[in-house]
Short mmCIF file of N, CA and C in Angstrom, two decimals:
data_model
loop_
_atom_site.label_atom_id
_atom_site.label_comp_id
_atom_site.label_asym_id
_atom_site.label_seq_id
_atom_site.Cartn_x
_atom_site.Cartn_y
_atom_site.Cartn_z
N MET A 1 19.07 42.96 -8.02
CA MET A 1 19.10 42.89 -6.38
C MET A 1 19.91 43.21 -5.50
N MET A 2 21.27 42.70 -6.32
CA MET A 2 22.38 43.85 -5.56
C MET A 2 22.48 45.01 -5.78
N ASP A 3 22.00 46.19 -6.64
CA ASP A 3 22.16 47.33 -6.35
C ASP A 3 20.96 47.82 -5.26
N PHE A 4 20.11 47.08 -5.00
CA PHE A 4 19.20 46.80 -4.05
C PHE A 4 19.81 47.62 -2.72
N LEU A 5 20.54 46.45 -2.70
CA LEU A 5 21.79 45.50 -1.21
C LEU A 5 22.59 47.08 -1.22
N ASP A 6 23.07 47.60 -2.14
CA ASP A 6 24.55 47.84 -1.72
C ASP A 6 24.67 49.06 -1.25
N GLY A 7 23.55 50.43 -1.08
CA GLY A 7 23.96 51.35 -0.62
C GLY A 7 23.59 51.03 1.20
N MET A 8 23.41 49.99 2.01
CA MET A 8 22.89 49.12 3.23
C MET A 8 24.92 48.85 3.62
N SER A 9 24.79 49.11 5.15
CA SER A 9 25.57 48.60 5.76
C SER A 9 25.80 46.77 5.86
N THR A 10 26.95 46.96 6.31
CA THR A 10 26.57 45.52 6.01
C THR A 10 25.92 44.71 7.25
N LEU A 11 25.83 45.18 8.45
CA LEU A 11 24.59 44.89 9.14
C LEU A 11 23.04 44.66 7.84
N GLN A 12 22.74 45.68 8.10
CA GLN A 12 21.26 45.89 7.43
C GLN A 12 21.51 44.37 6.12
N GLN A 13 22.55 44.95 4.92
CA GLN A 13 22.85 43.37 3.90
C GLN A 13 22.13 42.35 4.61
N SER A 14 22.83 41.59 6.09
CA SER A 14 23.05 40.15 6.60
C SER A 14 21.90 40.39 6.59
N PHE A 15 20.84 41.24 8.07
CA PHE A 15 19.73 40.86 7.95
C PHE A 15 18.53 40.92 6.73
N TRP A 16 18.91 41.62 5.61
CA TRP A 16 17.88 41.47 4.36
C TRP A 16 18.23 39.80 3.70
N TRP A 17 19.71 39.39 3.67
CA TRP A 17 20.14 37.87 3.18
C TRP A 17 19.22 37.02 4.10
N VAL A 18 19.57 37.42 5.49
CA VAL A 18 19.05 35.93 6.27
C VAL A 18 17.48 36.11 5.46
N ALA A 19 17.02 36.97 6.12
CA ALA A 19 15.50 37.04 5.87
C ALA A 19 14.73 36.46 4.82
N MET A 20 15.55 37.05 3.46
CA MET A 20 15.37 36.66 2.52
C MET A 20 15.31 34.78 2.13
N ILE A 21 16.14 34.30 2.67
CA ILE A 21 17.05 33.19 2.54
C ILE A 21 16.04 31.90 3.36
N ALA A 22 15.46 32.99 4.53
CA ALA A 22 14.47 31.87 5.44
C ALA A 22 13.35 31.91 4.73
N SER A 23 13.12 32.84 4.33
CA SER A 23 11.55 33.01 3.45
C SER A 23 11.14 31.97 3.06
N LEU A 24 12.49 31.63 1.78
CA LEU A 24 12.33 31.23 0.77
C LEU A 24 12.24 30.39 0.84
N ILE A 25 13.14 29.34 1.72
CA ILE A 25 13.23 28.06 2.11
C ILE A 25 11.54 27.53 3.09
N PHE A 26 11.23 28.45 4.12
CA PHE A 26 10.22 28.60 4.78
C PHE A 26 8.78 28.33 3.66
N ILE A 27 8.73 28.92 2.44
CA ILE A 27 7.55 29.03 1.94
C ILE A 27 8.11 27.32 1.26
N VAL A 28 9.09 26.96 0.25
CA VAL A 28 9.27 25.76 0.40
C VAL A 28 9.05 24.45 0.68
N GLN A 29 9.55 24.78 2.24
CA GLN A 29 8.71 23.99 3.34
C GLN A 29 7.17 23.77 2.84
N LEU A 30 6.49 24.88 3.58
CA LEU A 30 5.24 24.88 3.61
C LEU A 30 4.65 24.45 2.50
N ILE A 31 4.92 24.89 1.11
CA ILE A 31 4.10 24.04 -0.17
C ILE A 31 4.37 22.34 0.19
N PHE A 32 5.73 21.60 0.66
CA PHE A 32 5.87 20.18 0.30
C PHE A 32 5.20 20.56 2.00
N THR A 33 4.85 20.86 2.69
CA THR A 33 3.56 20.50 3.57
C THR A 33 2.01 19.72 3.77
N ILE A 34 2.16 21.39 3.08
CA ILE A 34 0.08 21.26 2.07
C ILE A 34 0.07 20.20 0.88
N ILE A 35 1.17 19.82 0.49
CA ILE A 35 0.51 18.86 -0.72
C ILE A 35 1.29 17.14 -0.57
N GLY A 36 1.86 17.35 0.94
CA GLY A 36 1.41 16.16 1.38
C GLY A 36 3.15 15.08 1.81
N THR A 37 4.07 15.83 0.93
CA THR A 37 5.60 15.40 1.38
C THR A 37 5.92 15.96 2.02
N ASP A 38 7.04 16.01 2.78
CA ASP A 38 7.98 17.06 3.68
C ASP A 38 9.65 16.41 3.41
N LEU A 39 9.85 17.78 3.85
CA LEU A 39 11.20 17.44 4.03
C LEU A 39 11.96 17.03 4.66
N SER A 40 13.12 16.32 5.34
CA SER A 40 13.79 15.46 6.59
C SER A 40 14.72 16.42 6.86
N ASP A 41 15.12 16.13 7.78
CA ASP A 41 16.27 17.04 8.57
C ASP A 41 17.49 15.91 8.48
N GLY A 42 17.62 15.26 7.66
CA GLY A 42 18.97 14.19 6.59
C GLY A 42 19.25 13.49 7.78
N LEU A 43 19.00 13.39 8.99
CA LEU A 43 19.37 12.62 9.58
C LEU A 43 19.46 10.90 9.72
N GLY A 44 19.17 10.27 8.12
CA GLY A 44 19.44 9.14 7.86
C GLY A 44 20.93 9.19 8.03
N ALA A 45 20.97 7.64 8.29
CA ALA A 45 22.63 7.22 8.87
C ALA A 45 22.34 5.81 8.41
N ASP A 46 24.36 5.37 7.95
CA ASP A 46 24.25 4.14 7.81
C ASP A 46 24.73 3.21 8.85
N PHE A 47 24.57 3.54 9.88
CA PHE A 47 24.14 2.86 11.01
C PHE A 47 22.61 2.55 11.62
N HIS A 48 22.86 1.59 12.62
CA HIS A 48 21.29 1.43 13.20
C HIS A 48 20.94 2.07 14.52
N GLY A 49 20.88 3.54 14.54
CA GLY A 49 20.80 3.51 15.49
C GLY A 49 19.30 4.48 15.79
N ASP A 50 19.42 5.08 16.64
CA ASP A 50 18.43 5.74 17.19
C ASP A 50 18.26 7.44 17.05
N LEU A 51 19.06 7.98 16.45
CA LEU A 51 19.12 9.37 15.84
C LEU A 51 17.98 10.20 15.82
N ASP A 52 16.65 9.62 15.14
CA ASP A 52 15.52 10.53 14.91
C ASP A 52 14.49 10.45 15.80
N ALA A 53 14.55 9.83 16.57
CA ALA A 53 14.02 9.05 18.35
C ALA A 53 13.59 10.62 19.19
N VAL A 54 12.62 10.80 18.88
CA VAL A 54 12.40 11.68 20.26
C VAL A 54 10.94 11.12 21.25
N HIS A 55 10.88 11.68 22.57
CA HIS A 55 10.03 11.60 22.99
C HIS A 55 8.71 12.39 22.63
N GLY A 56 8.64 13.03 21.40
CA GLY A 56 7.11 14.07 21.33
C GLY A 56 7.64 14.60 19.60
N PRO A 57 6.14 15.01 19.52
CA PRO A 57 6.96 15.18 18.13
C PRO A 57 7.74 16.63 17.87
N PHE A 58 7.94 17.03 18.99
CA PHE A 58 8.52 18.66 18.87
C PHE A 58 9.96 18.65 18.72
N GLN A 59 10.77 18.78 17.80
CA GLN A 59 12.02 18.65 18.33
C GLN A 59 13.04 20.04 18.43
N LEU A 60 13.59 20.71 19.39
CA LEU A 60 14.55 22.01 19.35
C LEU A 60 14.85 22.39 18.39
N PHE A 61 15.88 21.42 18.35
CA PHE A 61 17.23 21.87 16.65
C PHE A 61 16.94 20.91 15.62
N SER A 62 16.11 21.31 14.92
CA SER A 62 15.51 20.46 13.88
C SER A 62 16.02 22.37 12.95
N PHE A 63 16.20 21.54 11.45
CA PHE A 63 16.28 22.29 10.15
C PHE A 63 14.74 22.83 10.32
N ARG A 64 13.29 22.61 10.36
CA ARG A 64 12.61 23.60 10.46
C ARG A 64 12.36 24.57 11.51
N ASN A 65 12.65 24.66 12.50
CA ASN A 65 13.16 25.73 13.57
C ASN A 65 14.40 26.35 13.41
N LEU A 66 15.38 26.13 12.80
CA LEU A 66 16.22 26.89 12.56
C LEU A 66 15.80 27.78 11.50
N ILE A 67 14.60 27.09 10.43
CA ILE A 67 14.12 28.71 9.29
C ILE A 67 13.32 29.72 9.98
N ASN A 68 12.86 28.43 11.49
CA ASN A 68 11.50 30.12 11.99
C ASN A 68 12.75 30.99 13.26
N PHE A 69 13.77 30.54 12.87
CA PHE A 69 14.24 31.38 14.12
C PHE A 69 14.71 32.75 13.19
N LEU A 70 15.58 31.93 12.52
CA LEU A 70 16.10 33.06 10.96
C LEU A 70 14.88 33.86 10.27
N MET A 71 14.08 33.40 10.09
CA MET A 71 13.42 34.11 9.83
C MET A 71 12.63 35.33 10.41
N GLY A 72 12.60 34.87 11.91
CA GLY A 72 12.05 35.61 12.82
C GLY A 72 13.22 37.07 12.85
N PHE A 73 14.34 36.65 12.87
CA PHE A 73 15.85 36.83 13.19
C PHE A 73 15.70 37.95 11.94
N GLY A 74 16.05 37.13 11.24
CA GLY A 74 16.32 38.66 9.81
C GLY A 74 15.04 39.73 9.22
N TRP A 75 13.68 39.04 9.60
CA TRP A 75 12.64 40.14 9.45
C TRP A 75 12.57 41.35 10.32
N THR A 76 13.05 41.00 11.79
CA THR A 76 12.74 42.14 13.02
C THR A 76 14.21 43.14 12.20
N GLY A 77 15.19 42.50 12.06
CA GLY A 77 16.69 42.96 11.93
C GLY A 77 16.14 43.86 10.55
N VAL A 78 15.52 44.17 9.81
CA VAL A 78 14.86 44.15 8.62
C VAL A 78 14.33 45.58 9.29
N ALA A 79 12.98 45.89 9.53
CA ALA A 79 12.15 46.16 10.46
C ALA A 79 12.24 47.35 10.90
N PHE A 80 13.51 46.96 12.02
CA PHE A 80 14.01 47.84 13.24
C PHE A 80 15.28 48.10 12.84
N TYR A 81 15.73 47.82 11.58
CA TYR A 81 17.10 48.52 11.62
C TYR A 81 16.84 49.73 11.30
N PRO A 82 16.17 51.06 10.98
CA PRO A 82 16.41 52.40 10.37
C PRO A 82 15.51 53.30 12.23
N SER A 83 15.23 52.76 13.39
CA SER A 83 14.59 52.74 14.04
C SER A 83 15.34 52.58 15.38
N ILE A 84 16.45 51.75 15.41
CA ILE A 84 17.09 51.27 16.34
C ILE A 84 18.66 51.19 15.89
N SER A 85 19.27 52.49 15.91
CA SER A 85 20.83 52.57 16.32
C SER A 85 21.49 51.86 16.97
N ASN A 86 21.15 51.48 17.98
CA ASN A 86 22.13 50.19 18.96
C ASN A 86 22.45 49.07 18.52
N GLN A 87 23.22 48.78 17.31
CA GLN A 87 23.75 47.11 17.20
C GLN A 87 23.15 45.97 17.95
N MET A 88 23.82 46.10 18.71
CA MET A 88 23.74 45.06 19.98
C MET A 88 22.01 45.07 20.00
N LEU A 89 21.87 46.16 21.12
CA LEU A 89 19.92 46.36 20.70
C LEU A 89 19.42 44.99 20.18
N LEU A 90 19.67 45.60 18.54
CA LEU A 90 18.92 45.70 17.72
C LEU A 90 18.84 43.72 17.11
N ILE A 91 20.58 43.05 17.34
CA ILE A 91 20.55 42.21 17.21
C ILE A 91 20.20 40.68 18.18
N GLY A 92 20.41 41.58 19.48
CA GLY A 92 19.44 41.30 20.64
C GLY A 92 17.92 40.83 20.47
N LEU A 93 17.34 42.45 20.00
CA LEU A 93 15.57 42.15 20.03
C LEU A 93 15.67 40.93 18.42
N ALA A 94 16.27 41.27 17.47
CA ALA A 94 16.68 39.90 16.41
C ALA A 94 15.88 38.54 16.91
N ALA A 95 16.89 38.42 17.71
CA ALA A 95 17.27 37.23 18.56
C ALA A 95 15.77 36.39 19.06
N ALA A 96 15.91 37.25 20.33
CA ALA A 96 14.90 37.37 20.66
C ALA A 96 13.08 37.04 20.08
N VAL A 97 12.91 37.79 19.08
CA VAL A 97 11.77 37.91 18.20
C VAL A 97 11.50 35.95 17.03
N GLY A 98 13.38 35.94 16.70
CA GLY A 98 13.36 34.58 16.54
C GLY A 98 13.57 33.41 17.42
N ILE A 99 13.67 33.66 18.69
CA ILE A 99 13.14 32.98 19.43
C ILE A 99 11.40 32.29 19.59
N LEU A 100 11.16 33.75 19.81
CA LEU A 100 9.57 33.66 19.74
C LEU A 100 8.85 32.85 18.44
N PHE A 101 9.31 32.89 17.34
CA PHE A 101 8.80 32.51 16.64
C PHE A 101 8.84 31.10 16.28
N VAL A 102 9.62 30.16 17.08
CA VAL A 102 10.37 28.96 16.94
C VAL A 102 9.05 28.56 18.79
N VAL A 103 8.96 29.31 19.60
CA VAL A 103 8.10 29.01 21.01
C VAL A 103 6.59 29.04 19.91
N ILE A 104 6.32 30.41 18.85
CA ILE A 104 4.85 30.20 18.51
C ILE A 104 4.86 28.58 17.41
N PHE A 105 5.59 28.64 17.11
CA PHE A 105 5.36 26.89 15.71
C PHE A 105 5.36 25.85 17.32
N PHE A 106 5.72 25.85 18.44
CA PHE A 106 5.84 24.87 18.79
C PHE A 106 4.54 25.11 19.44
N VAL A 107 3.96 25.85 19.57
CA VAL A 107 2.28 25.96 20.85
C VAL A 107 1.43 25.42 19.20
N VAL A 108 1.48 26.23 18.24
CA VAL A 108 0.74 26.57 16.94
C VAL A 108 0.61 24.31 17.07
N ILE A 109 1.72 23.55 16.75
CA ILE A 109 2.01 22.67 16.61
C ILE A 109 1.35 21.70 17.33
N ARG A 110 2.03 21.79 18.76
CA ARG A 110 0.84 21.28 20.00
C ARG A 110 -0.31 21.29 19.89
N GLN A 111 -1.38 22.51 19.28
CA GLN A 111 -2.89 22.76 19.13
C GLN A 111 -2.95 21.87 18.45
N ILE A 112 -2.54 21.62 17.03
CA ILE A 112 -2.78 20.89 16.05
C ILE A 112 -2.68 18.81 16.20
N LEU A 113 -1.94 18.66 17.19
CA LEU A 113 -2.02 17.40 17.61
C LEU A 113 -2.60 16.94 18.92
N LYS A 114 -3.33 18.74 19.24
CA LYS A 114 -4.41 17.65 19.83
C LYS A 114 -5.50 17.17 19.15
N LEU A 115 -5.36 17.48 17.92
CA LEU A 115 -6.40 17.50 17.74
C LEU A 115 -6.85 16.04 16.96
N THR A 116 -5.72 15.25 16.80
CA THR A 116 -5.63 13.88 16.75
C THR A 116 -6.65 13.01 17.46
N GLU A 117 -7.60 11.82 16.57
CA GLU A 117 -7.70 11.19 17.76
C GLU A 117 -7.30 9.60 17.36
N ASP A 118 -7.56 9.15 18.32
CA ASP A 118 -6.43 7.96 18.27
C ASP A 118 -8.37 7.19 17.95
N ASN A 119 -7.79 6.13 16.82
CA ASN A 119 -8.47 5.32 16.23
C ASN A 119 -8.55 3.29 16.33
N THR A 120 -7.06 3.12 17.23
CA THR A 120 -7.43 2.13 17.68
C THR A 120 -8.47 1.08 18.01
N PHE A 121 -8.70 0.40 17.86
CA PHE A 121 -9.46 -0.94 18.09
C PHE A 121 -9.15 -1.43 19.62
N ASN A 122 -10.43 -1.06 20.57
CA ASN A 122 -9.72 -1.93 22.00
C ASN A 122 -10.76 -2.69 22.14
N ILE A 123 -11.17 -3.98 22.43
CA ILE A 123 -11.99 -4.91 22.64
C ILE A 123 -13.07 -4.38 23.96
N ASP A 124 -12.11 -4.18 24.52
CA ASP A 124 -12.32 -3.64 25.89
C ASP A 124 -13.82 -2.67 26.21
N LYS A 125 -13.64 -1.39 25.19
CA LYS A 125 -14.56 -0.56 24.74
C LYS A 125 -15.81 -0.65 24.27
N LEU A 126 -16.56 -1.92 24.08
CA LEU A 126 -16.84 -2.94 23.88
C LEU A 126 -18.28 -3.05 25.04
N ILE A 127 -17.60 -3.63 25.96
CA ILE A 127 -18.60 -4.18 27.58
C ILE A 127 -19.45 -2.63 27.57
N GLY A 128 -21.06 -3.53 27.77
CA GLY A 128 -22.25 -2.32 27.60
C GLY A 128 -22.88 -1.92 26.47
N LYS A 129 -22.03 -2.13 25.57
CA LYS A 129 -22.81 -1.87 24.23
C LYS A 129 -23.47 -2.87 23.56
N SER A 130 -24.23 -2.75 22.83
CA SER A 130 -25.49 -4.06 22.36
C SER A 130 -24.81 -4.21 20.87
N ALA A 131 -25.03 -5.45 20.39
CA ALA A 131 -24.47 -5.42 18.99
C ALA A 131 -25.86 -6.94 18.53
N GLU A 132 -26.05 -7.46 17.51
CA GLU A 132 -26.42 -8.00 17.07
C GLU A 132 -26.21 -9.15 16.66
N VAL A 133 -26.78 -10.44 16.71
CA VAL A 133 -25.54 -12.10 15.81
C VAL A 133 -25.96 -11.96 14.88
N TYR A 134 -24.97 -12.49 14.91
CA TYR A 134 -24.55 -12.74 12.67
C TYR A 134 -24.22 -14.35 12.69
N LEU A 135 -23.78 -15.02 13.57
CA LEU A 135 -24.01 -16.53 13.83
C LEU A 135 -24.26 -16.85 15.03
N ARG A 136 -25.06 -17.93 15.40
CA ARG A 136 -26.33 -18.64 16.31
C ARG A 136 -25.15 -18.80 17.25
N ILE A 137 -25.60 -18.45 18.48
CA ILE A 137 -24.84 -18.83 19.78
C ILE A 137 -25.04 -20.01 20.75
N PRO A 138 -24.26 -20.71 20.49
CA PRO A 138 -24.68 -21.91 21.16
C PRO A 138 -24.89 -21.50 22.86
N ALA A 139 -26.19 -22.71 23.53
CA ALA A 139 -26.03 -22.11 24.59
C ALA A 139 -25.36 -22.40 25.95
N ALA A 140 -24.82 -22.12 26.68
CA ALA A 140 -24.08 -22.38 28.38
C ALA A 140 -22.41 -22.47 27.37
N ARG A 141 -21.90 -21.52 26.91
CA ARG A 141 -20.53 -22.01 26.78
C ARG A 141 -20.57 -22.79 26.09
N SER A 142 -20.99 -23.74 25.03
CA SER A 142 -21.09 -24.97 24.02
C SER A 142 -20.27 -24.68 22.95
N GLY A 143 -20.73 -23.53 22.50
CA GLY A 143 -19.86 -23.36 21.29
C GLY A 143 -19.57 -21.38 21.19
N LYS A 144 -19.12 -21.38 20.24
CA LYS A 144 -18.92 -19.75 19.93
C LYS A 144 -19.70 -19.62 18.28
N GLY A 145 -20.35 -18.02 18.24
CA GLY A 145 -21.43 -17.45 17.48
C GLY A 145 -20.55 -16.44 17.56
N LYS A 146 -21.06 -15.55 16.32
CA LYS A 146 -20.57 -14.46 15.63
C LYS A 146 -21.48 -13.10 16.50
N VAL A 147 -21.23 -12.01 16.41
CA VAL A 147 -21.95 -10.98 16.97
C VAL A 147 -21.33 -9.13 15.84
N GLN A 148 -22.39 -8.76 15.29
CA GLN A 148 -22.11 -7.51 14.66
C GLN A 148 -22.13 -6.45 15.59
N VAL A 149 -20.90 -5.70 15.47
CA VAL A 149 -21.36 -4.20 16.88
C VAL A 149 -20.39 -3.17 16.03
N SER A 150 -21.33 -2.13 16.45
CA SER A 150 -20.11 -1.10 15.74
C SER A 150 -19.63 -0.06 16.93
N LEU A 151 -18.46 0.12 17.01
CA LEU A 151 -17.57 0.93 17.56
C LEU A 151 -16.80 2.42 16.66
N ASN A 152 -17.62 3.73 17.35
CA ASN A 152 -16.99 4.88 16.91
C ASN A 152 -17.23 4.52 15.42
N GLY A 153 -18.22 4.45 14.73
CA GLY A 153 -18.76 3.81 13.37
C GLY A 153 -17.97 3.10 12.64
N THR A 154 -17.65 2.29 12.96
CA THR A 154 -16.83 1.47 12.08
C THR A 154 -17.53 -0.37 13.14
N SER A 155 -17.53 -0.93 12.12
CA SER A 155 -18.72 -2.45 12.23
C SER A 155 -17.19 -3.26 12.34
N HIS A 156 -17.65 -4.22 13.83
CA HIS A 156 -17.21 -5.16 13.76
C HIS A 156 -17.48 -6.60 14.12
N GLU A 157 -17.09 -7.79 13.58
CA GLU A 157 -17.79 -9.13 13.67
C GLU A 157 -16.90 -9.66 14.45
N LEU A 158 -16.87 -10.26 15.54
CA LEU A 158 -16.32 -11.27 16.74
C LEU A 158 -17.20 -12.53 17.03
N GLN A 159 -16.27 -12.86 18.02
CA GLN A 159 -16.47 -14.15 17.95
C GLN A 159 -17.29 -14.11 19.47
N ALA A 160 -18.22 -14.73 19.97
CA ALA A 160 -19.32 -14.45 21.01
C ALA A 160 -19.88 -15.68 21.53
N ILE A 161 -19.48 -15.72 22.39
CA ILE A 161 -20.55 -16.60 23.63
C ILE A 161 -21.53 -16.54 24.98
N THR A 162 -22.57 -17.45 25.56
CA THR A 162 -23.18 -16.73 26.33
C THR A 162 -23.51 -18.13 26.98
N GLU A 163 -23.52 -17.43 28.84
CA GLU A 163 -23.41 -18.49 29.71
C GLU A 163 -25.06 -19.05 30.03
N THR A 164 -26.02 -18.30 28.96
CA THR A 164 -27.47 -18.59 29.37
C THR A 164 -28.28 -19.74 27.60
N GLU A 165 -29.04 -19.78 27.51
CA GLU A 165 -29.97 -20.09 26.16
C GLU A 165 -28.68 -19.84 25.08
N GLU A 166 -29.32 -20.66 24.24
CA GLU A 166 -29.01 -20.65 23.14
C GLU A 166 -29.45 -18.98 21.68
N ILE A 167 -28.71 -18.64 21.62
CA ILE A 167 -29.09 -17.23 21.16
C ILE A 167 -29.14 -17.54 19.33
N SER A 168 -30.20 -17.12 18.66
CA SER A 168 -30.69 -17.29 17.45
C SER A 168 -30.12 -16.00 16.28
N SER A 169 -29.50 -15.89 15.05
CA SER A 169 -29.51 -15.32 14.67
C SER A 169 -29.96 -13.65 14.14
N GLY A 170 -29.42 -12.60 14.37
CA GLY A 170 -30.75 -11.61 14.54
C GLY A 170 -31.08 -11.25 15.62
N THR A 171 -30.81 -11.60 16.65
CA THR A 171 -31.37 -11.02 18.20
C THR A 171 -30.59 -10.80 18.30
N MET A 172 -30.73 -9.01 19.16
CA MET A 172 -29.97 -8.30 19.83
C MET A 172 -29.56 -8.52 21.20
N VAL A 173 -28.14 -8.24 21.91
CA VAL A 173 -27.61 -8.79 22.49
C VAL A 173 -26.75 -7.51 23.47
N ARG A 174 -26.30 -7.87 24.74
CA ARG A 174 -25.71 -6.25 25.10
C ARG A 174 -24.30 -7.73 25.11
N ILE A 175 -23.23 -6.88 25.61
CA ILE A 175 -21.57 -7.27 25.64
C ILE A 175 -21.63 -7.19 26.95
N VAL A 176 -21.43 -8.33 27.92
CA VAL A 176 -21.11 -7.98 29.08
C VAL A 176 -20.21 -8.80 29.82
N ARG A 177 -19.08 -9.15 28.94
CA ARG A 177 -17.83 -8.75 29.67
C ARG A 177 -16.68 -9.36 28.26
N VAL A 178 -15.46 -9.44 28.22
CA VAL A 178 -14.99 -9.99 27.58
C VAL A 178 -13.53 -10.89 28.00
N ASP A 179 -13.73 -11.87 27.66
CA ASP A 179 -12.94 -13.28 27.74
C ASP A 179 -12.01 -13.30 27.46
N GLU A 180 -10.74 -13.08 26.90
CA GLU A 180 -9.83 -13.56 26.49
C GLU A 180 -10.05 -13.54 24.28
N LYS A 181 -10.08 -12.27 24.35
CA LYS A 181 -10.85 -12.14 23.04
C LYS A 181 -12.06 -12.35 22.73
N ILE A 182 -13.13 -13.22 23.41
CA ILE A 182 -14.21 -13.64 22.62
C ILE A 182 -15.32 -12.47 23.85
N LEU A 183 -15.75 -11.84 23.09
CA LEU A 183 -17.23 -11.36 23.91
C LEU A 183 -17.84 -12.60 24.26
N ILE A 184 -18.60 -12.37 25.47
CA ILE A 184 -19.41 -12.60 26.54
C ILE A 184 -20.86 -11.92 26.41
N VAL A 185 -21.51 -12.45 25.59
CA VAL A 185 -23.35 -11.49 25.68
C VAL A 185 -24.39 -12.11 26.08
N GLU A 186 -25.53 -11.46 26.58
CA GLU A 186 -26.62 -12.49 27.09
C GLU A 186 -27.77 -11.45 26.21
N LYS A 187 -29.09 -12.05 26.11
CA LYS A 187 -29.75 -10.93 25.17
C LYS A 187 -30.13 -9.53 26.10
N ILE A 188 -31.04 -8.98 25.31
CA ILE A 188 -31.57 -7.91 25.55
C ILE A 188 -33.02 -8.18 26.28
#
């Protein structure tokens, strides 16, 4: 490996080393991400602070972004070294592409996060839905029964009351409102 780098200038060798090391770390990160584990940024501490809390999933100064920047920087320097003789211009271009890599990573992660779905159960979303009485519901709010209702493909068994006559098991009802986490239902 050293023979490969021997005939190169210090700048060109630097670009190669940065590109190879950053690419190796990137591949390790990618493998860990694919198999379901992940590398942390080493933000653990011996005190109770909020060191790793941010207001979003993207941290500008993270180990992953450093690797993305260095990979873009290194490979751009390697690729354009033969064609750009001005070293400052080459370093500036490599830095710009490194920043572009970080921005591209940000955009990709943001699009992936848009695909997430919130499956948190919210009882208020049941209003207007139909349900099946599971346990008899006594008349005129005199007691509670149970209904089975499906929301987002998940079946829920919840307490219910009615303001009208008794509703027997197996009857289909409509949920008209929610009162302190108890469904108010009426026959369909």
